[in-house]
Coordinates of C-alpha atoms in Angstrom, one line a residue:
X489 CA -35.8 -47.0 -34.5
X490 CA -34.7 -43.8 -32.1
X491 CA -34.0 -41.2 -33.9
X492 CA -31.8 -39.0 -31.4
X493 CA -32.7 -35.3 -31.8
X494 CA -30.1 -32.9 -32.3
X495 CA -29.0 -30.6 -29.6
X496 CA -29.9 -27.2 -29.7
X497 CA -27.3 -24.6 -30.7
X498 CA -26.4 -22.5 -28.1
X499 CA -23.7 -20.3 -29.3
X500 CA -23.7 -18.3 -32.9
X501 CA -22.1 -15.3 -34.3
X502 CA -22.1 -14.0 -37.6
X503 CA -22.5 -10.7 -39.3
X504 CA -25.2 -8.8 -40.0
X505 CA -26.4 -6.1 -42.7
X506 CA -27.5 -3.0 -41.2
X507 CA -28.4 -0.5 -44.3
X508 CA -24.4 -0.5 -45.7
X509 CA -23.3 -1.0 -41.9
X510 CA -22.1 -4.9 -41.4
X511 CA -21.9 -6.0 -37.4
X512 CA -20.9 -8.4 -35.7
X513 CA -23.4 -10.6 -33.9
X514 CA -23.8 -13.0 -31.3
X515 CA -26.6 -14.8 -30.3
X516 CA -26.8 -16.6 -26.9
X517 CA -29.4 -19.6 -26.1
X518 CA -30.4 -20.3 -22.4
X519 CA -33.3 -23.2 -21.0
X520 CA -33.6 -20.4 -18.4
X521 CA -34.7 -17.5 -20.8
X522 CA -38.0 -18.8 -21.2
X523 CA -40.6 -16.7 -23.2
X524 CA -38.7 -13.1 -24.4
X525 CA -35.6 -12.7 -26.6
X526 CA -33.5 -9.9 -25.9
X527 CA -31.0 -7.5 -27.3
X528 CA -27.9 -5.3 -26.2
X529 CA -25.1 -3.9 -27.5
X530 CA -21.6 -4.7 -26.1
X531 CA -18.0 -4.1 -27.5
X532 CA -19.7 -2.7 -31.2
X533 CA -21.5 -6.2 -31.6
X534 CA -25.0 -7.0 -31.1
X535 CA -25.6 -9.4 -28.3
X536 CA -29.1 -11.5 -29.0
X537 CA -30.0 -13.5 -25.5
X538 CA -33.0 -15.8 -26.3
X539 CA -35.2 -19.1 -25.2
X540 CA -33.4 -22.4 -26.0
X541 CA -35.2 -23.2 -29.1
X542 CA -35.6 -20.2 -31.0
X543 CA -34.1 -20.1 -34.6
X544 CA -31.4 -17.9 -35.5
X545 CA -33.6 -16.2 -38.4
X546 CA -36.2 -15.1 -35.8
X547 CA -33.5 -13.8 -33.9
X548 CA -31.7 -11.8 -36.8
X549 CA -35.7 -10.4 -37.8
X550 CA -36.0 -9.3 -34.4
X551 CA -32.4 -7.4 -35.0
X552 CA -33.4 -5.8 -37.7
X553 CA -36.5 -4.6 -36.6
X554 CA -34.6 -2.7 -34.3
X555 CA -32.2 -1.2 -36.8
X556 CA -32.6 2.4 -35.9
X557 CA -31.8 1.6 -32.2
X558 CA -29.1 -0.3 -32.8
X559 CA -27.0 2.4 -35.1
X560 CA -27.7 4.9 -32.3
X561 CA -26.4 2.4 -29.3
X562 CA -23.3 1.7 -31.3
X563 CA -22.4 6.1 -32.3
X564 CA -23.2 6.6 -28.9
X565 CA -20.9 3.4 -27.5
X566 CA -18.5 5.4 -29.5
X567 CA -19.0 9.1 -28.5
X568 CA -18.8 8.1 -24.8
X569 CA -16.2 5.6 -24.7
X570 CA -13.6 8.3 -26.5
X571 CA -11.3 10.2 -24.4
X572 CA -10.0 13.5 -25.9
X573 CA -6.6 13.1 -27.1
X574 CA -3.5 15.3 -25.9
X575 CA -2.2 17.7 -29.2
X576 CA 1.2 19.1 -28.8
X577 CA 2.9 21.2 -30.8
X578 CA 4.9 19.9 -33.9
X579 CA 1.9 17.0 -34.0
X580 CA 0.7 16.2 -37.7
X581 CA -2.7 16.3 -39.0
X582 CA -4.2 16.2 -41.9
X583 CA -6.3 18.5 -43.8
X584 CA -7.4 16.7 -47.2
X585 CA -5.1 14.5 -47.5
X586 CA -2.0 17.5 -46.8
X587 CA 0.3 17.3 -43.7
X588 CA 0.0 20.1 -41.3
X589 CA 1.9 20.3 -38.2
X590 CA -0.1 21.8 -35.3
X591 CA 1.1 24.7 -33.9
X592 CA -0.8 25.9 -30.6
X593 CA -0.6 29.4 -29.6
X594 CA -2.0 30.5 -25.8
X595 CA -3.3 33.8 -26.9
X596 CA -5.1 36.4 -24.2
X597 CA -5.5 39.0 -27.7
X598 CA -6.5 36.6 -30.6
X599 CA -10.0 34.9 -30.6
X600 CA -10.1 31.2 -30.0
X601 CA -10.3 28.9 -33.2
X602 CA -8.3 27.3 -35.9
X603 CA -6.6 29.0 -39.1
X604 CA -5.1 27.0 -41.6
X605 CA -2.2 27.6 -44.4
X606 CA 0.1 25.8 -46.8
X607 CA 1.9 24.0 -43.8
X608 CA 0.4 24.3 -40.5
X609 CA -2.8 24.4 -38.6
X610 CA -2.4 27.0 -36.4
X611 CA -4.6 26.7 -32.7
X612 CA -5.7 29.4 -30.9
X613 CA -7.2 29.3 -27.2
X614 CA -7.3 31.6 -24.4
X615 CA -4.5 30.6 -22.2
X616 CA -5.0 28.6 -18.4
X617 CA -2.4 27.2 -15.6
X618 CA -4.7 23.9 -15.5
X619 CA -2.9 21.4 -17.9
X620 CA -6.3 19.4 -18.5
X621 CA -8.4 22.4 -19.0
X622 CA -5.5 23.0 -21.5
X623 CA -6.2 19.8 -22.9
X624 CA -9.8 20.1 -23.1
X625 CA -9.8 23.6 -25.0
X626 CA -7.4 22.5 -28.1
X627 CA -9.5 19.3 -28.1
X628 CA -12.3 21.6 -28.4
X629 CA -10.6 23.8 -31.0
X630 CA -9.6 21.5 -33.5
X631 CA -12.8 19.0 -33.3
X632 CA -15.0 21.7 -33.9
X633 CA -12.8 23.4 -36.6
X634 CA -12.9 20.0 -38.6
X635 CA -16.3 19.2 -38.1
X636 CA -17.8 22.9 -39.7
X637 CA -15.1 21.8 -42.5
X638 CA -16.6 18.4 -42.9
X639 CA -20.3 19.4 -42.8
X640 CA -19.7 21.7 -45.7
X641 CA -17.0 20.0 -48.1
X642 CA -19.2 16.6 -47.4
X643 CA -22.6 17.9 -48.2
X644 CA -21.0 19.7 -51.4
X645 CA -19.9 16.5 -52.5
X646 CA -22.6 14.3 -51.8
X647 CA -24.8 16.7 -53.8
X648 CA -22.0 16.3 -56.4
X649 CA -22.6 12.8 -56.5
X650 CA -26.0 12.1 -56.0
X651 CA -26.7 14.1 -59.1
X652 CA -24.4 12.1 -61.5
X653 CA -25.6 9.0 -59.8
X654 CA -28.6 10.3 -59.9
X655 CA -30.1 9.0 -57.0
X656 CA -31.4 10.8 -54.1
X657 CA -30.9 10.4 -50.3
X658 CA -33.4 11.6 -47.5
X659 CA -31.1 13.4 -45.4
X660 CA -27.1 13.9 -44.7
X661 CA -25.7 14.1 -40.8
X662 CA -22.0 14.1 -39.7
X663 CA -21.1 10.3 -37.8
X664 CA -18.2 10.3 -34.9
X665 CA -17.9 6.9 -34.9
X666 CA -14.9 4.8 -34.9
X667 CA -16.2 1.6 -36.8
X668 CA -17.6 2.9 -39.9
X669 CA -16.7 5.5 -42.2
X670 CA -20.0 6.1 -43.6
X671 CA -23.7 4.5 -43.1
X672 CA -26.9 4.2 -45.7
X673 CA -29.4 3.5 -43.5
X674 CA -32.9 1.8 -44.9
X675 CA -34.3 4.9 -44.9
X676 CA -31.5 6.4 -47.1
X677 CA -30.4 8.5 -44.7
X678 CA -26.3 9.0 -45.1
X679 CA -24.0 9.8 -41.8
X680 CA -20.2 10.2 -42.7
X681 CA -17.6 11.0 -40.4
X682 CA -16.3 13.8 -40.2
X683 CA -12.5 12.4 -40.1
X684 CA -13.0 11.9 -43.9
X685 CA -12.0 15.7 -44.3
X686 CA -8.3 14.8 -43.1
X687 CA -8.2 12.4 -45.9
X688 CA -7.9 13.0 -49.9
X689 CA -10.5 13.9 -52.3
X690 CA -10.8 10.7 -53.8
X691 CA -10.6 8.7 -50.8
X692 CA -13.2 11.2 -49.3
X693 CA -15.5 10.7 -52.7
X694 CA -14.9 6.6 -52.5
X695 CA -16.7 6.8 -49.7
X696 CA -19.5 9.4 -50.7
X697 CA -19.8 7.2 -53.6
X698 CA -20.1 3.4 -51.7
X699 CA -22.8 5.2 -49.6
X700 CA -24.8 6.2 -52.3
X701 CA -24.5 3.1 -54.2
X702 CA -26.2 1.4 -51.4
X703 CA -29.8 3.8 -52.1
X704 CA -30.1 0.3 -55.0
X705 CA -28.1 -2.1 -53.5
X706 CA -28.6 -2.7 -49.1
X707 CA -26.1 -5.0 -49.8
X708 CA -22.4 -5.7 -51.0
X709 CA -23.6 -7.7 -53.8
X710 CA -21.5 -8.0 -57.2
X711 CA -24.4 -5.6 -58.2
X712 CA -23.3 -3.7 -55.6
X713 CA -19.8 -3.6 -56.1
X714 CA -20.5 -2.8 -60.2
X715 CA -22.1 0.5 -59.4
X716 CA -19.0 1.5 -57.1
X717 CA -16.4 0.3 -59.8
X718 CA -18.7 2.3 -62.2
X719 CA -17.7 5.8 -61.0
X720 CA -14.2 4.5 -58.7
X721 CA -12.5 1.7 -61.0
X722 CA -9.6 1.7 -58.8
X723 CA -11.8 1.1 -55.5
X724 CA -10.0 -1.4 -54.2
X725 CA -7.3 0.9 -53.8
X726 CA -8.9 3.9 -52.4
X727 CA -10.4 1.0 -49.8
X728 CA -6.4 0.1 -48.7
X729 CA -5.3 3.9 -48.9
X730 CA -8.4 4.3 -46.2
X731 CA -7.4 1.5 -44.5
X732 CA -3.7 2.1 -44.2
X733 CA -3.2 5.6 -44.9
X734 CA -1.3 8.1 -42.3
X735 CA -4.7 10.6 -42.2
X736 CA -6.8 9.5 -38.9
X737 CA -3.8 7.4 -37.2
X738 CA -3.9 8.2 -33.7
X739 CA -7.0 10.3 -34.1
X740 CA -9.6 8.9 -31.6
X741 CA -11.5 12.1 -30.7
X742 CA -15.6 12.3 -30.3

């Protein structure tokens, strides 16, 4: 008897675990790729191009092999591909979770920056006839105003964290990206974006909390998901209030 071989898969996708980071993949088989596989990063999903017969878990090996690279092509995919939005006046923004509206004052005596108060975040910058230069330097303000916010409210509560969990990560960095709120790499590393400042403490410690969670668990195992619930029993609805909350709508700045 002929047993008729089965025809190669050419086409896959799937998902895969970076650290806490889960992306997209897709894997690509061609008789004319030969020997090498290869890798790039397109649209925030890994793009795996390899020889006709090679098996999908050599291919996802070879992925995460390259982990570091990968997290790096997709923040700077990200950082590149943003365009800084246009604030006006009257435009709300959050500040933990508070509404503020955005007041922007062309000012040739006060010093350029942001200063914030029970109902408004009030933007300084020196005044210009170009409209995009304009557009540029309240961009400027207001990115950089919330980033020095984030670095220090989220290192204060990681620290907060890490000690009642009492685990310990090797370093803390501020993310821009637009596909993941926070990242545990293998190396325990933990990037958070700095958009979490515009949302509420608890969403903000959700977060800080999933992250370091992930030092045990590189996965979202029922483990995993035991030691969130532990210190954020109502995760589930901190997850939907990240999700579908007002705080970062519109907001697609680098």
């Amino acid at each position: 008897m002929n047993l008729v071989k089965p025809s190669p898969i050419l086409n896959e996708s799937g998902t895969l675990t970076l650290g806490s980071l889960d992306v997209p993949y897709q894997i690509k088989r061609s008789a004319k790729r030969r020997r090498t596989m290869g890798m790039r990063i397109h649209n925030q999903t890994i793009l795996l191009l390899a020889p006709l017969k090679t098996p999908t878990k050599t291919l996802l090996e070879f992925a995460q092999s390259r982990q570091q690279w990968i997290i790096k092509q997709l923040d700077r995919q990200e950082s590149t591909s943003a365009l800084f939005n246009h604030f006006h006046d009257g435009q709300v923004i959050y500040v933990l979770g508070d509404a503020k509206r955005l007041f922007i004052d062309d000012s040739e005596t006060h010093p350029p920056g942001c200063e914030v108060n029970e109902t408004r975040l009030h933007v300084f910058i020196i005044p210009t006839l170009d409209a995009d230069e304009r557009h540029y330097r309240i961009w400027k303000e207001i990115t950089t105003w919330f980033r020095h916010q984030a670095h220090d409210i989220l290192k204060q509560r990681l620290d907060h964290w890490s000690k009642i969990m009492n685990v310990k990560y090797s370093s803390f960095q501020l993310s821009s990206a637009k596909s993941y709120w926070g990242l545990c790499t293998r190396h325990n590393q933990i990037k958070l974006n700095w958009k979490l400042v515009m949302t509420p403490l608890p969403v903000m410690d959700y977060v800080i909390i999933h992250e370091l969670a992930h030092i045990s668990q590189k996965n979202h195992s029922p483990r995993f998901w035991a030691i969130v619930a532990r210190y954020v029993p109502d995760y589930k609805a901190k997850r939907k209030d990240l999700r579908d909350g007002p705080y970062t709508r519109g907001i697609k700045v680098m």
